[in-house]
Amino acid sequence: MEKRNIWPIGAGLLTGIALSFTGVYQYKDSIFKMVQAQVDGVGLDKLIVLLAVCVLYVKVWEQIKQVCHWTVPLLACLFSAFMMIGISYSKNGNWNFIFGGKKQFCIALVVFAGYFFLFFVCVKLIYRFADRVSLKENKAKKPFPQWVERHYLLFCALVIFLGWLPFLLAFLPGSVPHDGYNQLNMAFGVRDLTNQHSWSLTLLVGLIMRIGQVISDNFGVFLVVFSFCIVEVFCYAAVCKKIREWGAPRLLQMGTLAFFTVNPVFGSYAQAILKDTIYLALYTLYTALYVEVCLWFLRRQQQECGRRLQLRFLQLFFLGFLISAFRNNGIFLVLPASLLLFFFCEKGYRRYALLLTFCLALCFGGYKYVLTPAAGVIPENKRVTMSVLFQQTARYVKEYPDEVTEEEKKAIDKVLDFDTIAENYDPELSDPVKDTFKIKATSEELQEYFRVWAQMFRKHPGVYLQATLHNTFGYYYPFSNRNARIAYHFYIKGAPVATGDFAISYVTPYRLRSLMEGYAELWRRVPGLAQLLNPGTYTWILLLMAGYFFYRKRYLGILVLAAPALNVAVCLASPVNGLLRYAMPVMACLPVLLYWCLEWSHASVQGPGRENTLKRIR
């Protein structure tokens, strides 16, 4: 063995050992027995991985030794930490795989080092590959058939619709899950109209349902599903068309179309009455139009676009308002994005970005604070915004019941049902604890609860941190498909939500529905495909893109990632751990963001005055 190969092979062995740890914490009286109990390296798959890693390290070791940008080791550390947290909580329900004593911490450091080498190499190779990517479409390639070239939007719409059709047919007239059934109940006065689900979307669903009820309740459900499906199909088709118009390589064009067509998430969600489907499609189209405006300024085409640029700002306003009206947290994505558009606009055009932001804020404020109360809509319950705090309190009470004082019990019990929160505590779903929230709690009682919350935090801060990590790791750990809530919505909700006011039932045989359910679920079990349906994957990709902007010293481009990053932040504050439905805005925007990342990072011209802007961003 050559001397220069000793280090890469040693690093490969360290990575192979790290990949062999099961993550299940077991305490033994010696560190070697603890390692023995936690490692499972016997198996052909483990041997193949070890050999592959060692060969890879030997081949690229000289490149690894070269000085690299600071983003590479930083991301490697970050991804390794995510792996350690995800493994520990998915296997043990706590952080004992990392902090289960001094001996375990030493073991965790070794595992961390093994993962660090792996991610260091992977990030560096990904960035080297991205440096060589050409976004220029190869004109020598055979063009599409003439009909496709002339009607590309319609072609993409037909392909996507045909890809979704098996789900639409298998679950006729359409699935009506918990949230969808609640919207129907609200729209028809079965229960009070609240803003738990966007009330404007609820009324729209009710309007279409009433039209369909002329024939039957089943046809009403079908009409809702089909109407929304058509809008979604054309939104995604428009995104495919935009990517083609930008001059993207054929591979990215076809990959984007296949992503929306074959990925079972889009088809499975299209067959259900869900508030997320129409919102998701509109947000994806909004992101494509937003990026197109940025590309016009990047390529200095704003003067050529003329009226099209003004029209695009109007479209961004219209879509931004719909997104904000159709989803309660939508405004937190589009409003900051509108403001950040200011930094991409040249002088003379920045007023458009400011006007867009002002009009969006003004109209949404009127919608929420004037129109919503006037329509008699009951405001959203305060408990929705306090999921994280409630989970922390419940875990504290569960783990340290003897340390809760009478004063603390009384303060908690005025806001939550103290006697049941420890028993109901689900570390990956806050609803069982959140549902004990006492709606009549006064502001003074809430302030007292916050005081007690801070007091308990000072006594055991680790419990609060563990509660948060356990309720969020699914959004940054891509290798677990555990779900506190189901990933798909292949069902019609029964009692007590279904009160008997509607006669809704599937008209297709169970075996056909089971076949499509099995196909969708299979994606969550196959390596590679499973990661496409995992929220953590898209968080990692966002971080990789952000790091690449720094790596290429194109700092301004990172601002386009602000809205997707805010969506990740919303997910971390959400009541459910690792729910794909919450992370789908980032997922659906991936092709557009990927093109933007490469285009901006490789652009040689950024427009007059852009260098000064970059200096300010630095």
Coordinates of C-alpha atoms in Angstrom, one line a residue:
M1 CA 0.0 0.0 0.0
E2 CA 1.3 3.4 -0.9
K3 CA 2.0 5.7 2.0
R4 CA -0.2 8.4 0.5
N5 CA -3.2 6.1 0.6
I6 CA -3.0 5.4 4.3
W7 CA -4.9 8.6 5.3
P8 CA -7.8 8.3 2.8
I9 CA -8.3 4.6 3.7
G10 CA -8.2 5.5 7.4
A11 CA -10.8 8.2 6.8
G12 CA -12.9 5.7 4.8
L13 CA -12.8 3.2 7.6
L14 CA -13.9 5.9 10.0
T15 CA -16.9 6.7 7.7
G16 CA -17.7 3.0 7.3
I17 CA -17.8 2.6 11.1
A18 CA -20.0 5.7 11.5
L19 CA -22.4 4.3 8.9
S20 CA -22.6 1.0 10.8
F21 CA -23.9 2.5 14.0
T22 CA -27.5 1.7 14.6
G23 CA -28.1 4.8 16.7
V24 CA -29.7 2.8 19.5
Y25 CA -28.2 3.9 22.8
Q26 CA -27.1 1.1 25.2
Y27 CA -25.2 1.7 28.4
K28 CA -22.5 -0.8 29.3
D29 CA -19.7 -0.8 31.9
S30 CA -17.0 -0.2 29.3
I31 CA -16.7 1.9 26.2
F32 CA -15.8 -1.1 24.0
K33 CA -18.9 -3.0 25.1
M34 CA -21.0 0.1 24.3
V35 CA -19.5 0.3 20.8
Q36 CA -20.1 -3.5 20.4
A37 CA -23.7 -3.1 21.4
Q38 CA -24.4 -0.1 19.1
V39 CA -22.6 -1.2 15.9
D40 CA -24.0 -3.6 13.3
G41 CA -21.4 -3.8 10.6
V42 CA -22.0 -7.4 9.5
G43 CA -23.6 -7.6 6.1
L44 CA -22.8 -7.4 2.4
D45 CA -24.3 -4.0 2.1
K46 CA -22.1 -2.6 4.8
L47 CA -19.0 -4.1 3.2
I48 CA -19.9 -2.7 -0.2
V49 CA -20.4 0.7 1.3
L50 CA -17.1 0.6 3.1
L51 CA -15.2 -0.4 0.0
A52 CA -16.9 2.2 -2.1
V53 CA -16.1 4.9 0.4
C54 CA -12.5 3.9 0.7
V55 CA -12.1 3.9 -3.1
L56 CA -13.8 7.3 -3.4
Y57 CA -11.6 8.8 -0.7
V58 CA -8.4 7.5 -2.4
K59 CA -9.4 9.0 -5.7
V60 CA -10.3 12.4 -4.4
W61 CA -7.9 12.8 -1.4
E62 CA -5.5 15.1 -3.2
Q63 CA -8.4 17.4 -4.0
I64 CA -9.6 17.2 -0.4
K65 CA -6.2 18.3 0.8
Q66 CA -6.3 21.5 -1.3
V67 CA -7.5 24.7 0.4
C68 CA -11.2 25.0 0.0
H69 CA -13.9 27.7 0.7
W70 CA -15.1 27.9 4.3
T71 CA -18.6 26.9 3.3
V72 CA -17.6 23.3 2.6
P73 CA -16.4 22.4 6.1
L74 CA -19.2 24.4 7.6
L75 CA -21.9 22.5 5.7
A76 CA -20.1 19.2 6.4
C77 CA -20.3 20.1 10.2
L78 CA -23.9 21.1 9.9
F79 CA -25.0 18.0 8.0
S80 CA -23.1 15.8 10.4
A81 CA -24.9 17.4 13.4
F82 CA -28.3 16.9 11.7
M83 CA -27.4 13.2 11.2
M84 CA -26.5 12.8 14.8
I85 CA -29.6 14.6 16.1
G86 CA -31.9 12.7 13.6
I87 CA -30.4 9.3 14.4
S88 CA -30.6 9.8 18.2
Y89 CA -34.2 11.0 18.2
S90 CA -35.6 8.6 15.6
K91 CA -34.1 5.6 17.4
N92 CA -34.2 6.6 21.1
G93 CA -36.6 9.6 21.4
N94 CA -33.9 11.6 23.2
W95 CA -30.4 12.8 22.7
N96 CA -28.7 10.0 24.6
F97 CA -26.9 8.7 21.5
I98 CA -24.9 12.0 21.7
F99 CA -25.1 13.1 25.4
G100 CA -25.7 9.8 27.2
G101 CA -22.6 10.1 29.4
K102 CA -18.9 10.8 28.8
K103 CA -18.2 7.4 27.2
Q104 CA -21.2 7.9 24.8
F105 CA -20.1 11.4 24.0
C106 CA -16.6 10.1 22.9
I107 CA -18.4 7.5 20.7
A108 CA -20.5 10.3 19.2
L109 CA -17.5 12.3 18.4
V110 CA -16.0 9.4 16.4
V111 CA -19.3 8.9 14.5
F112 CA -19.5 12.7 13.9
A113 CA -16.0 12.6 12.4
G114 CA -16.9 9.8 10.1
Y115 CA -19.9 11.7 8.8
F116 CA -17.9 14.8 8.5
F117 CA -15.4 13.2 6.1
L118 CA -18.3 11.9 4.0
F119 CA -20.2 15.2 3.8
F120 CA -17.0 17.2 3.3
V121 CA -16.2 15.1 0.2
C122 CA -19.8 15.1 -1.1
V123 CA -20.2 18.9 -0.8
K124 CA -16.9 19.5 -2.4
L125 CA -17.7 17.2 -5.3
I126 CA -21.2 18.7 -5.7
Y127 CA -19.7 22.2 -5.9
R128 CA -17.0 21.1 -8.4
F129 CA -19.7 19.5 -10.6
A130 CA -21.9 22.6 -10.4
D131 CA -18.9 24.7 -11.5
R132 CA -18.8 22.7 -14.7
V133 CA -22.5 22.7 -15.4
S134 CA -23.5 24.6 -18.6
L135 CA -26.9 26.2 -18.6
K136 CA -26.8 26.9 -22.3
E137 CA -29.2 24.7 -24.2
N138 CA -27.5 22.6 -26.9
K139 CA -29.0 23.9 -30.2
A140 CA -27.6 20.8 -32.0
K141 CA -30.1 18.6 -30.2
K142 CA -33.1 17.4 -32.2
P143 CA -36.0 19.8 -31.5
F144 CA -39.3 18.6 -30.2
P145 CA -42.1 17.8 -32.7
Q146 CA -43.6 20.9 -34.2
W147 CA -46.9 20.7 -32.3
V148 CA -45.0 20.4 -29.0
E149 CA -42.8 23.4 -29.9
R150 CA -45.8 25.6 -30.7
H151 CA -48.0 24.4 -27.8
Y152 CA -45.5 23.6 -25.0
L153 CA -47.8 24.8 -22.2
L154 CA -50.6 22.6 -23.4
F155 CA -48.3 19.7 -23.9
C156 CA -46.9 19.9 -20.4
A157 CA -50.4 20.3 -19.0
L158 CA -51.5 17.1 -20.8
V159 CA -48.5 15.1 -19.6
I160 CA -48.9 16.2 -16.0
F161 CA -52.7 15.5 -16.1
L162 CA -52.1 12.1 -17.5
G163 CA -49.6 11.4 -14.8
W164 CA -52.1 12.3 -12.1
L165 CA -55.1 10.6 -13.8
P166 CA -54.6 7.2 -12.2
F167 CA -55.0 8.8 -8.7
L168 CA -58.0 10.8 -9.8
L169 CA -59.7 7.7 -11.3
A170 CA -58.8 5.4 -8.4
F171 CA -60.2 7.6 -5.8
L172 CA -63.4 8.9 -7.5
P173 CA -65.1 11.2 -6.6
G174 CA -62.1 12.4 -4.5
S175 CA -60.8 12.0 -1.0
V176 CA -62.1 14.2 1.8
P177 CA -59.6 14.2 4.7
H178 CA -60.1 15.8 8.1
D179 CA -59.3 19.4 7.1
G180 CA -61.2 19.2 3.8
Y181 CA -64.3 17.9 5.6
N182 CA -64.1 20.6 8.1
Q183 CA -64.0 23.2 5.3
L184 CA -67.2 21.7 3.9
N185 CA -68.8 21.8 7.3
M186 CA -67.9 25.4 7.7
A187 CA -69.0 26.4 4.2
F188 CA -72.5 24.8 4.7
G189 CA -73.0 26.1 8.3
V190 CA -72.6 22.7 9.9
R191 CA -70.1 24.4 12.2
D192 CA -69.0 27.9 12.7
L193 CA -66.9 29.6 10.0
T194 CA -63.4 30.1 11.5
N195 CA -60.1 31.1 10.1
Q196 CA -58.4 27.9 11.1
H197 CA -58.5 27.2 7.4
S198 CA -58.5 30.2 5.1
W199 CA -62.2 31.3 5.1
S200 CA -62.1 32.6 1.6
L201 CA -60.9 29.3 0.3
T202 CA -63.5 27.6 2.4
L203 CA -66.3 29.6 0.8
L204 CA -64.8 28.9 -2.7
V205 CA -64.9 25.2 -1.9
G206 CA -68.5 25.5 -0.7
L207 CA -69.5 27.4 -3.8
I208 CA -68.2 24.8 -6.2
M209 CA -69.7 22.0 -4.0
R210 CA -73.1 23.7 -4.2
I211 CA -73.0 23.7 -7.9
G212 CA -72.1 20.1 -8.1
Q213 CA -74.8 19.2 -5.5
V214 CA -77.4 19.8 -8.2
I215 CA -76.5 16.3 -9.2
S216 CA -75.2 14.7 -6.0
D217 CA -72.9 15.3 -3.1
N218 CA -70.4 12.9 -4.8
F219 CA -70.5 15.0 -7.9
G220 CA -69.9 18.1 -5.8
V221 CA -66.8 16.6 -4.4
F222 CA -65.6 15.6 -7.9
L223 CA -66.3 19.1 -9.2
V224 CA -64.2 20.7 -6.4
V225 CA -61.3 18.2 -7.0
F226 CA -61.4 18.5 -10.8
S227 CA -61.6 22.3 -10.8
F228 CA -58.7 22.7 -8.5
C229 CA -56.8 20.0 -10.4
I230 CA -57.1 21.9 -13.7
V231 CA -55.7 25.1 -12.0
E232 CA -52.8 23.2 -10.5
V233 CA -52.0 21.4 -13.7
F234 CA -51.7 24.7 -15.7
C235 CA -49.7 26.3 -12.9
Y236 CA -47.1 23.6 -12.9
A237 CA -47.2 23.5 -16.8
A238 CA -46.5 27.2 -16.8
V239 CA -43.5 26.7 -14.6
C240 CA -42.2 24.0 -17.0
K241 CA -42.7 26.5 -19.9
K242 CA -40.9 29.3 -18.1
I243 CA -37.9 27.1 -17.5
R244 CA -37.8 26.3 -21.2
E245 CA -38.1 30.0 -22.1
W246 CA -35.1 30.8 -19.9
G247 CA -33.0 28.5 -22.1
A248 CA -32.4 25.8 -19.6
P249 CA -30.7 22.6 -20.8
R250 CA -33.0 19.9 -22.1
L251 CA -32.2 17.7 -19.1
L252 CA -33.6 20.2 -16.7
Q253 CA -36.6 20.9 -18.9
M254 CA -37.5 17.2 -19.0
G255 CA -36.6 16.7 -15.4
T256 CA -38.9 19.4 -14.2
L257 CA -41.8 18.0 -16.2
A258 CA -41.1 14.5 -14.9
F259 CA -40.8 15.8 -11.4
F260 CA -44.3 17.2 -11.4
T261 CA -45.7 14.3 -13.4
V262 CA -44.3 11.1 -11.8
N263 CA -43.7 12.2 -8.2
P264 CA -46.7 10.6 -6.4
V265 CA -47.1 13.5 -4.0
F266 CA -48.6 15.8 -6.6
G267 CA -51.0 13.3 -8.0
S268 CA -52.1 12.0 -4.6
Y269 CA -52.7 15.5 -3.3
A270 CA -54.6 16.5 -6.5
Q271 CA -57.3 13.9 -5.8
A272 CA -58.2 15.3 -2.3
I273 CA -60.0 18.3 -1.0
L274 CA -57.1 20.0 0.7
K275 CA -56.3 23.7 1.3
D276 CA -52.6 23.0 0.5
T277 CA -53.1 21.9 -3.2
I278 CA -54.2 25.2 -4.8
Y279 CA -52.0 27.2 -2.5
L280 CA -48.9 25.1 -3.4
A281 CA -49.5 25.5 -7.2
L282 CA -50.0 29.2 -7.0
Y283 CA -46.9 29.6 -4.8
T284 CA -44.8 27.6 -7.3
L285 CA -46.0 29.8 -10.2
Y286 CA -45.3 32.9 -8.1
T287 CA -41.7 31.8 -7.5
A288 CA -41.2 31.2 -11.2
L289 CA -42.5 34.7 -12.1
Y290 CA -40.4 36.2 -9.3
V291 CA -37.3 34.5 -10.5
E292 CA -38.0 35.6 -14.1
V293 CA -38.1 39.3 -13.0
C294 CA -34.7 38.8 -11.3
L295 CA -33.4 37.1 -14.4
W296 CA -34.5 40.1 -16.6
F297 CA -32.4 42.5 -14.4
L298 CA -29.5 40.0 -14.3
R299 CA -29.5 39.8 -18.1
R300 CA -30.2 43.6 -18.4
Q301 CA -33.4 42.9 -20.3
Q302 CA -35.7 45.2 -18.3
Q303 CA -35.9 47.8 -21.1
E304 CA -36.6 45.2 -23.7
C305 CA -39.4 43.8 -21.6
G306 CA -41.1 47.2 -21.2
R307 CA -44.8 46.7 -20.5
R308 CA -44.2 43.0 -19.8
L309 CA -42.2 44.0 -16.7
Q310 CA -45.1 46.1 -15.4
L311 CA -47.5 43.3 -16.2
R312 CA -45.3 40.9 -14.3
F313 CA -45.4 43.0 -11.2
L314 CA -49.2 43.0 -11.4
Q315 CA -49.2 39.3 -11.7
L316 CA -46.9 39.0 -8.7
F317 CA -49.3 41.2 -6.7
F318 CA -52.3 39.1 -7.8
L319 CA -50.7 35.8 -7.0
G320 CA -49.1 37.1 -3.8
F321 CA -52.5 38.2 -2.5
L322 CA -54.2 34.9 -3.4
I323 CA -51.4 33.0 -1.7
S324 CA -51.9 35.1 1.4
A325 CA -55.6 34.7 1.3
F326 CA -55.6 31.0 0.7
R327 CA -53.1 30.1 3.4
N328 CA -52.8 31.8 6.8
N329 CA -49.0 31.9 6.8
G330 CA -48.7 32.7 3.1
I331 CA -48.1 36.4 3.8
F332 CA -45.0 35.6 5.7
L333 CA -43.4 34.2 2.5
V334 CA -44.6 36.6 -0.2
L335 CA -44.3 39.9 1.7
P336 CA -40.5 39.6 2.5
A337 CA -39.9 38.3 -1.0
S338 CA -41.6 41.4 -2.5
L339 CA -39.5 43.7 -0.4
L340 CA -36.2 41.9 -1.3
L341 CA -37.0 42.3 -5.0
F342 CA -35.9 45.9 -4.4
F343 CA -32.2 44.7 -4.4
F344 CA -32.5 43.1 -7.8
C345 CA -34.1 46.1 -9.5
E346 CA -32.1 48.8 -11.3
K347 CA -32.6 52.5 -10.4
G348 CA -35.9 53.7 -11.9
Y349 CA -37.5 50.3 -11.4
R350 CA -37.1 50.0 -7.6
R351 CA -40.3 51.9 -7.1
Y352 CA -42.2 48.9 -8.5
A353 CA -40.8 46.6 -5.8
L354 CA -41.7 49.1 -3.1
L355 CA -45.2 49.7 -4.6
L356 CA -45.7 45.9 -4.8
T357 CA -44.8 45.4 -1.2
F358 CA -47.0 48.4 0.0
C359 CA -50.1 47.3 -2.0
L360 CA -49.7 43.7 -0.9
A361 CA -49.4 44.7 2.8
L362 CA -52.3 47.2 2.5
C363 CA -54.7 44.8 0.7
F364 CA -53.9 41.9 3.0
G365 CA -54.3 44.1 6.0
G366 CA -57.8 45.1 4.7
Y367 CA -58.6 41.5 4.0
K368 CA -57.6 40.3 7.5
Y369 CA -58.6 43.2 9.7
V370 CA -61.6 44.6 7.9
L371 CA -63.2 42.1 5.6
T372 CA -62.6 39.0 7.8
P373 CA -64.4 40.4 10.9
A374 CA -67.1 41.9 8.7
A375 CA -67.8 38.4 7.3
G376 CA -68.4 37.1 10.8
V377 CA -65.3 34.8 10.7
I378 CA -64.2 33.6 14.1
P379 CA -60.4 34.4 14.6
E380 CA -57.9 31.6 14.6
N381 CA -57.3 30.1 18.1
K382 CA -54.3 31.5 20.0
R383 CA -53.1 27.9 20.7
V384 CA -51.9 27.6 17.0
T385 CA -49.0 30.0 17.6
M386 CA -47.9 28.3 20.9
S387 CA -47.2 24.7 19.9
V388 CA -43.5 24.9 20.7
L389 CA -44.1 26.3 24.2
F390 CA -46.8 23.8 25.0
Q391 CA -44.6 20.9 23.9
Q392 CA -41.8 22.1 26.2
T393 CA -44.1 22.4 29.1
A394 CA -45.6 19.0 28.6
R395 CA -42.2 17.3 28.4
Y396 CA -41.0 19.1 31.5
V397 CA -44.1 17.9 33.4
K398 CA -43.6 14.4 32.1
E399 CA -39.9 14.1 33.0
Y400 CA -39.9 16.2 36.2
P401 CA -43.3 15.9 37.8
D402 CA -42.0 16.1 41.3
E403 CA -40.3 19.4 40.7
V404 CA -43.4 21.2 39.6
T405 CA -44.6 23.5 42.4
E406 CA -48.2 24.1 43.4
E407 CA -47.9 27.7 42.1
E408 CA -46.6 26.4 38.7
K409 CA -49.4 23.7 38.6
K410 CA -52.1 26.4 39.1
A411 CA -50.6 28.7 36.5
I412 CA -50.3 25.9 33.9
D413 CA -53.8 24.5 34.7
K414 CA -55.4 27.9 33.8
V415 CA -54.1 27.6 30.3
L416 CA -53.7 23.8 29.7
D417 CA -55.2 20.8 31.5
F418 CA -52.3 20.0 33.8
D419 CA -53.6 16.6 34.8
T420 CA -53.5 15.2 31.3
I421 CA -50.7 16.9 29.4
A422 CA -48.0 14.5 30.6
E423 CA -50.1 11.5 29.6
N424 CA -51.2 13.0 26.3
Y425 CA -47.7 14.3 25.3
D426 CA -46.6 13.1 21.9
P427 CA -43.1 14.4 21.2
E428 CA -43.7 14.6 17.4
L429 CA -47.2 16.0 17.5
S430 CA -48.4 18.9 19.6
D431 CA -52.1 18.5 18.9
P432 CA -52.8 16.2 21.9
V433 CA -51.4 18.8 24.3
K434 CA -52.6 21.8 22.3
D435 CA -56.1 20.5 22.3
T436 CA -56.3 20.9 26.1
F437 CA -55.8 24.7 25.7
K438 CA -58.5 26.6 27.5
I439 CA -60.0 29.1 25.1
K440 CA -61.3 31.3 27.9
A441 CA -57.8 31.9 29.3
T442 CA -57.4 35.6 29.9
S443 CA -54.4 37.7 29.0
E444 CA -53.3 37.8 32.6
E445 CA -53.5 34.1 32.9
L446 CA -51.4 33.7 29.7
Q447 CA -48.8 36.1 31.1
E448 CA -48.6 34.1 34.3
Y449 CA -48.1 31.0 32.2
F450 CA -45.3 32.6 30.3
R451 CA -43.6 33.6 33.6
V452 CA -43.9 30.0 34.9
W453 CA -42.6 28.7 31.5
A454 CA -39.5 30.9 31.9
Q455 CA -39.0 29.9 35.5
M456 CA -39.1 26.2 34.6
F457 CA -36.7 26.8 31.7
R458 CA -34.1 28.2 34.1
K459 CA -34.3 25.0 36.1
H460 CA -34.0 22.5 33.2
P461 CA -33.2 24.1 29.9
G462 CA -32.2 20.8 28.4
V463 CA -35.7 19.5 28.6
Y464 CA -37.0 22.5 26.5
L465 CA -34.2 22.0 23.9
Q466 CA -35.0 18.2 23.7
A467 CA -38.7 18.9 23.3
T468 CA -38.0 21.2 20.4
L469 CA -35.4 18.9 18.7
H470 CA -37.8 15.9 19.0
N471 CA -40.6 17.9 17.4
T472 CA -38.5 19.3 14.5
F473 CA -35.8 16.8 13.5
G474 CA -37.8 15.5 10.5
Y475 CA -37.3 18.8 8.8
Y476 CA -33.5 18.5 8.7
Y477 CA -32.9 14.8 8.8
P478 CA -33.6 13.2 5.4
F479 CA -33.3 9.5 6.4
S480 CA -36.4 8.8 8.4
N481 CA -39.9 8.4 7.1
R482 CA -41.6 8.3 10.4
N483 CA -44.7 10.5 10.5
A484 CA -46.8 11.7 13.4
R485 CA -49.4 12.3 10.7
I486 CA -49.9 10.3 7.5
A487 CA -48.0 11.5 4.4
Y488 CA -50.9 10.9 2.0
H489 CA -54.7 11.6 2.3
F490 CA -56.3 8.5 0.8
Y491 CA -59.5 8.5 2.9
I492 CA -62.9 10.1 3.4
K493 CA -63.2 11.3 7.0
G494 CA -65.8 9.7 9.2
A495 CA -67.6 10.7 12.4
P496 CA -67.6 12.9 14.4
V497 CA -66.3 15.3 11.7
A498 CA -68.7 13.7 9.2
T499 CA -72.0 14.6 10.8
G500 CA -74.2 12.9 8.2
D501 CA -75.0 16.1 6.3
F502 CA -73.2 14.9 3.2
A503 CA -73.5 11.6 1.4
I504 CA -69.9 11.1 0.2
S505 CA -68.3 7.7 -0.6
Y506 CA -65.9 6.2 -3.1
V507 CA -67.4 4.8 -6.3
T508 CA -64.3 2.7 -7.2
P509 CA -63.3 -0.8 -5.9
Y510 CA -61.1 -1.0 -2.9
R511 CA -58.5 -3.1 -4.7
L512 CA -57.9 -0.3 -7.2
R513 CA -57.5 2.3 -4.4
S514 CA -55.2 -0.1 -2.6
L515 CA -53.0 -0.5 -5.7
M516 CA -52.4 3.2 -6.0
E517 CA -51.9 3.6 -2.2
G518 CA -49.2 0.9 -2.4
Y519 CA -47.5 2.6 -5.4
A520 CA -47.4 5.9 -3.5
E521 CA -46.1 4.3 -0.3
L522 CA -43.5 2.3 -2.3
W523 CA -41.7 5.6 -3.1
R524 CA -41.2 6.1 0.6
R525 CA -39.3 2.8 0.9
V526 CA -37.0 2.9 -2.1
P527 CA -33.6 4.5 -1.5
G528 CA -33.3 7.8 -3.4
L529 CA -37.0 8.0 -4.1
A530 CA -37.7 8.1 -0.4
Q531 CA -35.5 11.1 0.0
L532 CA -37.6 12.9 -2.7
L533 CA -40.5 12.6 -0.3
N534 CA -38.6 13.7 2.8
P535 CA -38.8 17.3 4.0
G536 CA -35.2 17.1 5.4
T537 CA -33.9 16.6 1.8
Y538 CA -35.1 20.0 0.7
T539 CA -33.7 21.7 3.7
W540 CA -30.3 20.3 2.8
I541 CA -30.6 21.3 -0.8
L542 CA -31.5 24.9 0.3
L543 CA -28.4 25.0 2.5
L544 CA -26.3 23.6 -0.4
M545 CA -27.6 26.4 -2.7
A546 CA -27.0 29.1 -0.1
G547 CA -23.5 27.8 0.5
Y548 CA -22.9 27.8 -3.3
F549 CA -23.8 31.4 -3.5
F550 CA -21.1 32.2 -0.9
Y551 CA -18.7 29.8 -2.6
R552 CA -19.1 31.6 -5.9
K553 CA -19.2 35.0 -4.1
R554 CA -22.6 35.8 -5.6
Y555 CA -24.1 36.9 -2.3
L556 CA -27.1 38.8 -3.7
G557 CA -28.6 35.7 -5.2
I558 CA -29.2 34.2 -1.8
L559 CA -32.1 36.7 -1.3
V560 CA -34.3 34.6 -3.6
L561 CA -34.0 31.8 -1.1
A562 CA -35.4 33.9 1.7
A563 CA -39.0 32.8 1.1
P564 CA -38.2 29.1 1.0
A565 CA -36.0 29.5 4.1
L566 CA -38.9 31.2 5.9
N567 CA -41.1 28.2 5.0
V568 CA -38.6 25.9 6.7
A569 CA -38.7 28.2 9.7
V570 CA -42.5 28.0 9.7
C571 CA -42.2 24.2 9.5
L572 CA -39.9 24.2 12.6
A573 CA -42.6 26.1 14.5
S574 CA -45.4 23.8 13.3
P575 CA -47.3 21.4 15.4
V576 CA -46.1 18.3 13.5
N577 CA -42.7 16.9 13.0
G578 CA -41.5 16.1 9.5
L579 CA -44.9 16.6 7.8
L580 CA -44.3 16.6 4.0
R581 CA -47.4 18.7 3.4
Y582 CA -45.8 21.6 5.3
A583 CA -42.6 21.4 3.4
M584 CA -44.1 21.0 -0.1
P585 CA -43.7 24.7 -1.1
V586 CA -39.9 24.3 -1.0
M587 CA -40.2 20.9 -2.7
A588 CA -42.3 22.2 -5.6
C589 CA -40.1 25.2 -6.2
L590 CA -36.9 23.1 -6.4
P591 CA -36.5 23.1 -10.2
V592 CA -36.9 26.9 -10.4
L593 CA -34.5 27.5 -7.4
L594 CA -32.0 25.1 -8.9
Y595 CA -31.9 27.0 -12.2
W596 CA -31.7 30.3 -10.4
C597 CA -28.8 29.1 -8.3
L598 CA -26.7 28.0 -11.3
E599 CA -27.7 31.0 -13.5
W600 CA -26.9 33.7 -10.9
S601 CA -23.7 31.9 -9.7
H602 CA -22.3 31.6 -13.2
A603 CA -23.5 34.9 -14.6
S604 CA -20.5 37.0 -15.8
V605 CA -22.6 40.3 -16.0
Q606 CA -24.8 41.5 -13.2
G607 CA -25.8 44.9 -14.5
P608 CA -24.5 48.4 -13.8
G609 CA -24.2 49.4 -10.2
R610 CA -24.5 45.8 -9.1
E611 CA -21.0 45.7 -7.6
N612 CA -21.9 48.4 -5.0
T613 CA -25.0 46.5 -4.1
L614 CA -22.9 43.4 -3.6
K615 CA -20.5 45.3 -1.3
R616 CA -23.5 46.4 0.8
I617 CA -24.7 42.8 1.1
R618 CA -21.3 41.6 2.2

